[in-house]
C-alpha positions as semicolon CSV with decimal commas, in nm:
position;residue;x (nm);y (nm);z (nm)
1;M;6,778;3,240;-3,348
2;S;6,416;3,166;-3,465
3;E;6,184;3,094;-3,200
4;I;5,882;2,900;-3,283
5;S;5,763;2,794;-3,632
6;S;5,435;2,913;-3,781
7;A;5,155;2,659;-3,669
8;S;4,756;2,719;-3,763
9;S;4,431;2,551;-3,716
10;F;4,136;2,687;-3,891
11;S;3,726;2,725;-3,805
12;D;3,424;2,860;-3,915
13;D;3,286;2,840;-3,603
14;I;3,121;3,147;-3,489
15;T;2,984;3,185;-3,178
16;P;2,833;3,472;-2,940
17;F;3,022;3,428;-2,604
18;P;2,968;3,515;-2,284
19;S;3,217;3,788;-2,142
20;P;3,523;3,610;-2,013
21;A;3,729;3,723;-1,656
22;T;3,997;4,023;-1,720
23;T;4,244;3,877;-1,885
24;P;4,600;4,071;-1,902
25;S;4,818;3,984;-2,154
26;S;5,097;3,951;-1,937
27;L;5,208;3,953;-1,571
28;P;5,038;4,289;-1,381
29;S;5,385;4,400;-1,209
30;P;5,727;4,325;-1,431
31;E;6,001;4,331;-1,230
32;I;6,115;4,693;-1,273
33;E;6,300;4,659;-0,930
34;Y;6,565;4,387;-1,065
35;L;6,555;4,058;-0,802
36;S;6,900;4,073;-0,611
37;L;7,151;3,824;-0,721
38;K;7,196;3,550;-0,416
39;D;7,316;3,230;-0,307
40;V;7,110;2,981;-0,513
41;S;7,065;2,646;-0,362
42;D;7,086;2,338;-0,557
43;E;6,743;2,218;-0,501
44;D;6,636;2,615;-0,648
45;R;6,871;2,571;-0,919
46;E;6,694;2,256;-0,998
47;A;6,332;2,370;-0,954
48;A;6,411;2,643;-1,183
49;A;6,557;2,433;-1,471
50;K;6,234;2,259;-1,452
51;L;6,016;2,582;-1,475
52;K;6,221;2,643;-1,779
53;T;6,137;2,362;-1,939
54;E;5,751;2,406;-1,887
55;A;5,796;2,749;-2,022
56;N;5,978;2,669;-2,328
57;K;5,689;2,406;-2,399
58;A;5,444;2,669;-2,337
59;F;5,648;2,899;-2,574
60;A;5,651;2,645;-2,827
61;A;5,248;2,575;-2,789
62;R;5,249;2,977;-2,837
63;N;5,108;3,019;-2,481
64;F;5,339;3,302;-2,424
65;S;5,132;3,464;-2,083
66;D;5,215;3,081;-1,982
67;A;5,572;3,136;-2,067
68;V;5,596;3,453;-1,891
69;R;5,453;3,332;-1,592
70;L;5,655;3,005;-1,536
71;Y;6,006;3,214;-1,646
72;S;5,927;3,484;-1,392
73;E;5,905;3,141;-1,125
74;A;6,214;3,060;-1,257
75;I;6,391;3,399;-1,230
76;E;6,232;3,438;-0,844
77;L;6,447;3,107;-0,768
78;N;6,742;3,180;-0,936
79;P;6,777;3,531;-1,096
80;G;7,135;3,464;-1,181
81;D;7,097;3,265;-1,489
82;A;7,100;3,516;-1,784
83;T;6,870;3,259;-1,993
84;Y;6,571;3,291;-1,823
85;W;6,579;3,681;-1,826
86;C;6,627;3,645;-2,241
87;N;6,360;3,404;-2,301
88;R;6,103;3,571;-2,095
89;A;6,211;3,856;-2,311
90;A;6,111;3,673;-2,607
91;A;5,779;3,557;-2,463
92;R;5,697;3,933;-2,380
93;T;5,795;4,036;-2,750
94;K;5,526;3,826;-2,893
95;L;5,303;3,992;-2,635
96;E;5,413;4,326;-2,770
97;E;5,556;4,379;-2,431
98;Y;5,832;4,528;-2,561
99;G;5,973;4,777;-2,296
100;F;5,887;4,478;-2,054
101;A;6,085;4,273;-2,286
102;L;6,377;4,567;-2,298
103;N;6,425;4,537;-1,917
104;D;6,455;4,159;-1,958
105;A;6,736;4,208;-2,212
106;S;6,913;4,431;-2,020
107;R;6,906;4,197;-1,689
108;A;7,022;3,944;-1,887
109;I;7,302;4,137;-1,993
110;E;7,375;4,286;-1,635
111;V;7,391;3,906;-1,550
112;D;7,619;3,798;-1,831
113;P;7,769;4,100;-2,043
114;K;7,878;3,798;-2,312
115;Y;7,567;3,680;-2,383
116;V;7,471;3,716;-2,745
117;K;7,177;3,598;-2,769
118;A;7,017;3,879;-2,493
119;Y;7,205;4,207;-2,693
120;Y;7,032;4,054;-3,038
121;R;6,704;4,040;-2,843
122;R;6,708;4,345;-2,677
123;A;6,812;4,515;-3,070
124;T;6,506;4,334;-3,143
125;C;6,293;4,490;-2,910
126;Y;6,475;4,861;-3,004
127;L;6,329;4,786;-3,434
128;Q;5,986;4,693;-3,275
129;I;5,947;4,990;-3,138
130;A;6,115;5,190;-3,363
131;K;6,445;5,307;-3,261
132;P;6,636;5,170;-3,468
133;Q;6,950;5,367;-3,391
134;L;6,955;5,189;-3,073
135;A;6,915;4,883;-3,225
136;I;7,221;4,907;-3,440
137;T;7,439;4,963;-3,120
138;D;7,361;4,613;-2,996
139;F;7,360;4,442;-3,340
140;K;7,732;4,571;-3,351
141;K;7,776;4,422;-3,022
142;V;7,663;4,071;-3,143
143;M;7,930;4,149;-3,419
144;A;8,198;4,194;-3,162
145;L;8,123;3,885;-2,988
146;E;8,022;3,646;-3,319
147;P;8,211;3,798;-3,623
148;K;8,116;3,537;-3,820
149;N;7,727;3,567;-3,772
150;D;7,601;3,646;-4,127
151;T;7,216;3,679;-4,005
152;V;7,275;3,969;-3,789
153;K;7,563;4,118;-3,987
154;A;7,261;4,150;-4,270
155;Q;7,023;4,297;-4,008
156;L;7,286;4,537;-3,909
157;T;7,336;4,626;-4,282
158;A;6,946;4,675;-4,322
159;T;6,908;4,860;-3,990
160;Q;7,216;5,100;-4,121
161;K;7,028;5,168;-4,382
162;L;6,720;5,199;-4,260
163;V;6,871;5,496;-4,056
164;R;7,029;5,642;-4,335
165;K;6,704;5,708;-4,460
166;I;6,479;5,811;-4,217
167;E;6,771;6,075;-4,176
168;F;6,717;6,155;-4,532
169;E;6,365;6,198;-4,542
170;K;6,371;6,428;-4,231
171;A;6,621;6,628;-4,401
172;I;6,360;6,687;-4,714
173;E;6,062;6,747;-4,463
174;M;6,267;7,026;-4,334
175;E;6,286;7,198;-4,667
176;G;5,920;7,150;-4,717
177;E;5,693;6,944;-4,981
178;K;5,400;6,994;-5,143
179;S;5,067;6,849;-4,994
180;P;5,055;6,501;-5,130
181;I;4,667;6,599;-5,179
182;E;4,731;6,896;-5,410
183;R;5,050;6,665;-5,564
184;C;4,799;6,385;-5,680
185;Y;4,499;6,618;-5,808
186;E;4,770;6,845;-6,038
187;I;4,939;6,476;-6,195
188;I;4,590;6,387;-6,273
189;A;4,516;6,697;-6,435
190;E;4,847;6,666;-6,625
191;G;4,695;6,356;-6,718
192;S;5,001;6,148;-6,582
193;C;4,766;5,885;-6,437
194;E;4,542;5,745;-6,663
195;V;4,404;5,390;-6,641
196;E;4,635;5,154;-6,845
197;K;4,469;5,077;-7,171
198;S;4,565;4,720;-7,106
199;Y;4,371;4,679;-6,772
200;T;4,113;4,417;-6,749
201;G;3,955;4,469;-6,397
202;P;3,701;4,632;-6,255
203;R;3,594;4,994;-6,370
204;L;3,487;5,303;-6,174
205;Q;3,168;5,408;-6,324
206;T;3,165;5,824;-6,364
207;A;2,914;6,051;-6,308
208;E;2,738;6,344;-6,563
209;N;3,030;6,570;-6,442
210;G;3,280;6,325;-6,569
211;K;3,426;6,232;-6,203
212;Y;3,449;5,881;-6,065
213;I;3,185;5,779;-5,886
214;M;3,195;5,451;-5,605
215;T;2,925;5,182;-5,624
216;K;2,893;4,823;-5,420
217;E;2,915;4,644;-5,759
218;F;3,264;4,769;-5,795
219;I;3,329;4,684;-5,451
220;N;3,248;4,355;-5,475
221;D;3,426;4,318;-5,815
222;M;3,754;4,498;-5,680
223;V;3,765;4,218;-5,354
224;D;3,742;3,938;-5,669
225;W;4,061;4,118;-5,859
226;F;4,238;4,096;-5,529
227;K;4,120;3,757;-5,374
228;A;4,267;3,705;-5,731
229;G;4,608;3,818;-5,672
230;K;4,619;4,133;-5,933
231;N;4,649;4,502;-5,834
232;L;4,439;4,820;-5,917
233;P;4,574;5,056;-6,152
234;R;4,742;5,355;-5,971
235;R;4,468;5,596;-6,084
236;Y;4,206;5,396;-5,878
237;V;4,359;5,377;-5,575
238;W;4,431;5,739;-5,568
239;E;4,007;5,811;-5,641
240;I;3,971;5,590;-5,357
241;V;4,155;5,735;-5,085
242;L;4,079;6,108;-5,201
243;G;3,730;5,999;-5,212
244;A;3,747;5,890;-4,848
245;Y;3,971;6,167;-4,773
246;E;3,708;6,443;-4,852
247;H;3,477;6,302;-4,580
248;F;3,761;6,248;-4,338
249;A;3,916;6,582;-4,327
250;A;3,570;6,712;-4,270
251;A;3,541;6,535;-3,985
252;E;3,569;6,678;-3,644
253;S;3,905;6,469;-3,416
254;L;3,597;6,319;-3,183
255;V;3,313;6,197;-3,452
256;N;2,923;6,208;-3,295
257;L;2,740;5,851;-3,423
258;D;2,383;5,851;-3,250
259;L;2,202;5,524;-3,334
260;E;1,838;5,599;-3,396
261;E;1,583;5,335;-3,337
262;G;1,651;4,988;-3,499
263;M;2,071;5,098;-3,563
264;T;2,342;4,879;-3,529
265;C;2,721;4,939;-3,497
266;D;2,962;4,673;-3,531
267;V;3,291;4,817;-3,353
268;I;3,576;4,651;-3,531
269;G;3,927;4,627;-3,380
270;D;4,301;4,586;-3,503
271;V;4,271;4,388;-3,831
272;H;4,657;4,490;-3,961
273;G;4,661;4,370;-4,328
274;Q;4,518;4,032;-4,278
275;F;4,284;4,065;-4,579
276;Y;4,143;3,733;-4,570
277;D;4,034;3,775;-4,241
278;L;3,881;4,101;-4,285
279;L;3,675;3,956;-4,526
280;H;3,545;3,663;-4,336
281;L;3,500;3,943;-4,068
282;Y;3,287;4,171;-4,339
283;S;3,057;3,822;-4,421
284;L;2,986;3,805;-4,053
285;T;2,897;4,174;-3,990
286;G;2,753;4,278;-4,278
287;T;2,811;4,580;-4,500
288;P;2,727;4,900;-4,438
289;S;2,350;4,982;-4,486
290;E;2,085;5,229;-4,404
291;K;2,025;5,024;-4,063
292;H;2,402;4,924;-3,967
293;C;2,745;5,086;-3,922
294;L;3,076;4,954;-3,924
295;L;3,356;5,168;-3,688
296;M;3,719;5,059;-3,767
297;N;3,925;5,151;-3,432
298;G;4,255;5,191;-3,590
299;D;4,556;4,964;-3,691
300;L;4,384;4,856;-4,048
301;V;4,759;4,854;-4,180
302;D;5,089;4,685;-4,130
303;R;5,197;4,352;-4,018
304;G;4,988;4,141;-4,240
305;S;5,102;4,179;-4,639
306;W;4,749;4,252;-4,775
307;S;4,754;4,606;-4,590
308;I;4,682;4,771;-4,958
309;E;4,397;4,522;-5,000
310;V;4,225;4,608;-4,682
311;I;4,264;4,988;-4,695
312;L;4,114;5,018;-5,006
313;T;3,865;4,799;-4,896
314;A;3,767;4,982;-4,661
315;F;3,813;5,336;-4,771
316;S;3,601;5,241;-5,053
317;Y;3,306;5,158;-4,785
318;K;3,402;5,516;-4,685
319;W;3,325;5,675;-5,010
320;L;3,018;5,465;-5,079
321;Y;2,862;5,494;-4,736
322;P;3,057;5,814;-4,572
323;N;2,749;5,834;-4,278
324;R;2,806;5,461;-4,202
325;M;3,106;5,343;-4,231
326;Y;3,347;5,486;-3,958
327;I;3,770;5,477;-3,918
328;N;3,929;5,552;-3,617
329;R;4,299;5,628;-3,667
330;G;4,557;5,366;-3,458
331;N;4,900;5,437;-3,391
332;H;5,001;5,242;-3,688
333;E;4,823;5,486;-3,925
334;A;5,155;5,633;-3,918
335;K;5,472;5,706;-4,068
336;D;5,759;5,567;-3,797
337;M;5,531;5,270;-3,797
338;N;5,445;5,240;-4,141
339;R;5,833;5,225;-4,207
340;T;5,887;4,948;-3,968
341;Y;5,627;4,746;-4,016
342;G;5,566;4,689;-4,356
343;F;5,317;4,921;-4,524
344;E;5,556;5,182;-4,666
345;G;5,759;4,890;-4,837
346;E;5,426;4,749;-4,958
347;A;5,235;5,102;-5,079
348;K;5,551;5,168;-5,295
349;H;5,593;4,827;-5,426
350;K;5,219;4,837;-5,537
351;H;5,174;5,150;-5,649
352;G;5,484;5,380;-5,593
353;E;5,628;5,650;-5,422
354;Q;5,330;5,925;-5,452
355;T;5,069;5,674;-5,305
356;Y;5,268;5,632;-4,989
357;K;5,282;5,974;-4,959
358;L;4,905;6,008;-5,032
359;F;4,814;5,759;-4,783
360;A;5,008;5,885;-4,519
361;H;4,848;6,211;-4,539
362;V;4,552;6,107;-4,548
363;F;4,621;5,892;-4,246
364;T;4,638;6,207;-4,048
365;T;4,301;6,293;-4,163
366;L;4,165;6,004;-3,965
367;P;3,965;6,078;-3,646
368;L;4,067;5,998;-3,353
369;A;3,784;5,850;-3,193
370;T;3,424;5,837;-3,196
371;L;3,138;5,881;-2,975
372;V;2,872;5,626;-3,038
373;S;2,538;5,701;-2,841
374;A;2,238;5,499;-2,791
375;T;1,885;5,727;-2,848
376;Q;1,663;5,505;-2,696
377;P;1,654;5,410;-2,302
378;P;1,870;5,145;-2,176
379;L;1,724;4,793;-2,149
380;T;1,948;4,711;-1,863
381;R;2,153;4,913;-1,636
382;S;2,294;4,880;-1,262
383;P;2,373;5,107;-1,029
384;N;2,685;5,171;-1,134
385;T;2,617;5,213;-1,461
386;I;2,737;5,574;-1,623
387;L;2,481;5,717;-1,812
388;S;2,513;6,041;-2,049
389;P;2,345;6,352;-1,957
390;E;2,001;6,249;-2,196
391;E;2,031;5,916;-1,934
392;R;2,155;5,717;-2,259
393;K;2,442;5,497;-2,258
394;R;2,733;5,545;-2,489
395;Y;3,043;5,448;-2,584
396;F;3,380;5,656;-2,581
397;V;3,544;5,421;-2,901
398;V;3,952;5,482;-2,932
399;H;4,215;5,267;-3,046
400;G;4,450;5,294;-2,795
401;G;4,352;5,473;-2,404
402;L;4,316;5,750;-2,182
403;F;4,545;6,004;-2,076
404;S;4,842;6,106;-1,840
405;K;4,627;6,325;-1,619
406;D;4,280;6,371;-1,521
407;G;4,013;6,643;-1,645
408;V;4,015;6,597;-2,000
409;T;3,699;6,605;-2,125
410;L;3,540;6,537;-2,481
411;D;3,515;6,880;-2,587
412;D;3,930;6,858;-2,492
413;V;3,950;6,538;-2,794
414;R;3,709;6,701;-3,066
415;K;3,908;6,980;-3,085
416;I;4,247;6,849;-3,128
417;N;4,434;6,946;-3,441
418;R;4,539;6,634;-3,563
419;I;4,548;6,673;-3,973
420;G;4,965;6,695;-4,095
421;C;5,063;6,603;-3,749
422;Q;5,236;6,250;-3,701
423;P;5,159;6,143;-3,348
424;G;5,522;6,012;-3,305
425;Q;5,636;5,781;-2,993
426;E;5,786;6,137;-2,822
427;G;5,684;6,465;-2,839
428;L;5,318;6,614;-2,920
429;M;5,083;6,529;-3,200
430;C;5,043;6,939;-3,213
431;T;4,876;6,893;-2,851
432;F;4,975;6,614;-2,539
433;L;4,605;6,513;-2,578
434;A;4,679;6,280;-2,945
435;P;4,927;6,046;-2,840
436;P;4,755;5,862;-2,569
437;L;4,466;5,796;-2,787
438;L;4,677;5,585;-3,002
439;W;4,894;5,453;-2,760
440;T;4,794;5,351;-2,402
441;D;4,669;5,070;-2,248
442;P;4,487;4,928;-1,905
443;Q;4,671;4,819;-1,637
444;I;4,535;4,613;-1,309
445;M;4,677;4,832;-1,095
446;P;4,531;5,166;-0,954
447;G;4,702;5,518;-1,104
448;R;4,880;5,501;-1,367
449;G;5,216;5,342;-1,460
450;P;5,488;5,293;-1,701
451;S;5,404;5,105;-2,050
452;K;5,457;4,739;-2,094
453;R;5,557;4,855;-2,477
454;G;5,828;5,108;-2,409
455;V;5,618;5,385;-2,544
456;G;5,331;5,598;-2,351
457;I;5,165;5,459;-2,027
458;A;4,923;5,264;-1,863
459;F;4,588;5,373;-1,709
460;G;4,452;5,179;-1,388
461;P;4,090;5,127;-1,317
462;D;4,004;5,437;-1,120
463;V;4,157;5,673;-1,402
464;T;3,909;5,489;-1,609
465;R;3,601;5,539;-1,357
466;R;3,674;5,919;-1,268
467;W;3,715;5,991;-1,669
468;C;3,393;5,815;-1,757
469;T;3,208;5,972;-1,462
470;L;3,307;6,332;-1,550
471;N;3,205;6,268;-1,891
472;G;2,892;6,081;-1,928
473;V;3,069;5,776;-2,089
474;T;2,917;5,445;-2,015
475;G;3,203;5,247;-2,135
476;I;3,531;5,279;-2,340
477;I;3,572;5,050;-2,629
478;R;3,969;5,030;-2,749
479;S;4,149;4,790;-2,930
480;H;4,543;4,793;-2,966
481;E;4,614;4,477;-2,804
482;V;4,588;4,077;-2,854
483;R;4,344;3,917;-2,651
484;E;4,323;3,524;-2,662
485;N;3,963;3,546;-2,681
486;G;3,912;3,825;-2,955
487;Y;3,825;4,080;-2,667
488;A;3,850;4,099;-2,258
489;I;3,602;4,314;-2,009
490;E;3,839;4,524;-1,771
491;H;3,807;4,793;-1,534
492;D;3,490;4,680;-1,356
493;G;3,339;4,650;-1,719
494;L;3,441;4,996;-1,809
495;C;3,689;4,929;-2,050
496;T;3,662;4,676;-2,306
497;T;3,914;4,534;-2,559
498;V;3,869;4,414;-2,871
499;F;4,073;4,270;-3,140
500;S;3,984;4,152;-3,459
501;A;4,322;3,999;-3,635
502;P;4,275;3,635;-3,555
503;N;4,599;3,424;-3,516
504;Y;4,767;3,738;-3,541
505;V;5,077;3,735;-3,766
506;D;5,025;3,406;-3,817
507;Q;5,137;3,314;-3,452
508;V;4,930;3,406;-3,178
509;G;4,657;3,157;-3,208
510;N;4,423;3,400;-3,072
511;K;4,038;3,433;-3,185
512;G;3,931;3,752;-3,365
513;A;3,630;3,936;-3,219
514;F;3,352;4,244;-3,308
515;I;3,141;4,390;-3,053
516;R;2,769;4,525;-3,189
517;I;2,595;4,811;-3,041
518;D;2,211;4,838;-3,080
519;S;2,013;5,186;-3,028
520;S;1,979;5,121;-2,680
521;G;2,322;5,047;-2,577
522;E;2,302;4,687;-2,553
523;Q;2,604;4,497;-2,663
524;K;2,688;4,131;-2,798
525;Y;3,015;3,989;-2,851
526;T;3,095;3,763;-3,134
527;Q;3,395;3,559;-3,212
528;F;3,574;3,431;-3,507
529;D;3,842;3,209;-3,612
530;A;4,129;3,274;-3,855
531;T;4,061;3,179;-4,231
532;P;4,326;3,031;-4,485
533;H;4,553;3,304;-4,698
534;P;4,802;3,228;-4,984
535;P;5,139;3,101;-4,896
536;M;5,277;3,534;-4,795
537;K;5,405;3,529;-4,471
538;P;5,355;3,862;-4,220
539;M;5,561;4,193;-4,315
540;A;5,674;4,040;-4,655
541;Y;5,759;4,400;-4,709
542;A;5,904;4,542;-4,384
543;Q;6,236;4,712;-4,388
544;G;6,570;4,717;-4,172
545;G;6,567;4,359;-4,117
546;L;6,235;4,320;-3,924
547;A;6,033;4,084;-4,121
548;S;6,326;3,770;-4,077
549;L;6,271;3,844;-3,697
550;M;5,887;3,787;-3,655
551;M;5,884;3,434;-3,810
């Protein structure tokens, strides 16, 4: 049931490039209302089969949007062929459109109730949206139809173990547990987390009061240590996380970043544990300095198998340059996603259970959005440009997007009670406002609609314009979605998506990008290609059988 082999070509070609047209990741309006089954002529059946062949070639070439389009054309001609629906589900899964893929897999099952691959496809979609209980039902159906399928049997067993683990953890949380921050400080005070005498790697310096301090030299040496495939001592990991935590916990849920004259800020999208691509990216952006800020817009971890190295590098810069390194929370800085997509397994494997608990809590302290404000008059503007009350450009940088209702203000975001709260996929993060900030996506159609992910909602260009006008925001910069060119300008220029994980999960073939904003609010877009990395597959530490579904 494997879908494509991993192949990639790498380049160091770095070029600023003109803004592309809006590029939706798939079709703007999927067939939620199913096409009626009808008599199909031989001509339509033959034409549909040819389209399927073209779609399969597009899929193999990793042109997943083209594959979706071609499978859709085949479905229009012959909706009674379950393979077309199932294949489109596979393509949509590659685009992370799990909600649309679930609909397609369910349609394939309706057309052919004994179609094994459709049940399997739907099960994988449920795993992708962190609903393993529902995946178990479909895996069991596969086993009923194919009792000797050892691959699915193993995935079923792994998923059942995952569900039992989740239920156990819920029970533990119900009983109450000491704050991981407090517990780590206790362990340190007890002398139970000292640096091993055998450790020969980079050393944190100590201040006169005996406390550790971060230095640029340590970060450089740490990066080299990581590139050699080595881990830091647990004590240093805790010190880095705790050093960054103090700054995150003191911030509001909406951080203000004012770009004084001569300052720039680079907005970085998802990097997803792709450490070697992150190093390449930092070589392009430069590290934080007096006149230069970095803003990482969530999803630093999961999927890529060097998430620990990514998050420790970013947190080290936050500790060293608290007013020049900014990190927003993404939907993958959350327990349910870390459990599903690998970070939990990686953190425990490299540094133990208590270290993962520490990360999980500190992730809840990450700000939810950053307001990047120019302090100099705009160099360019049009009659439609929306400015702040001070007649300056400013950008609302958030991982996901906007809300399920109008009227939400910047002050509403600023006051969200986030610390200690998990957003989840259902329910609230102490308020209805927070989950959309991490989960929503733009859509081409006006208004609001169902999410192609199967989680959250989608918001249209009219929603974006009303919100920006209400709040005096020049534009929204968000991440959360792969874009072929690394970024895409949408919603009449008011919503920009930036994604910074090139050749995402070693399969997609996309470029990465970042956005530089200067003190007058002007933006410059730069793309970059993937960098070779050691031979480790994405999601090497994922639980519940999901890693085997990715490759």
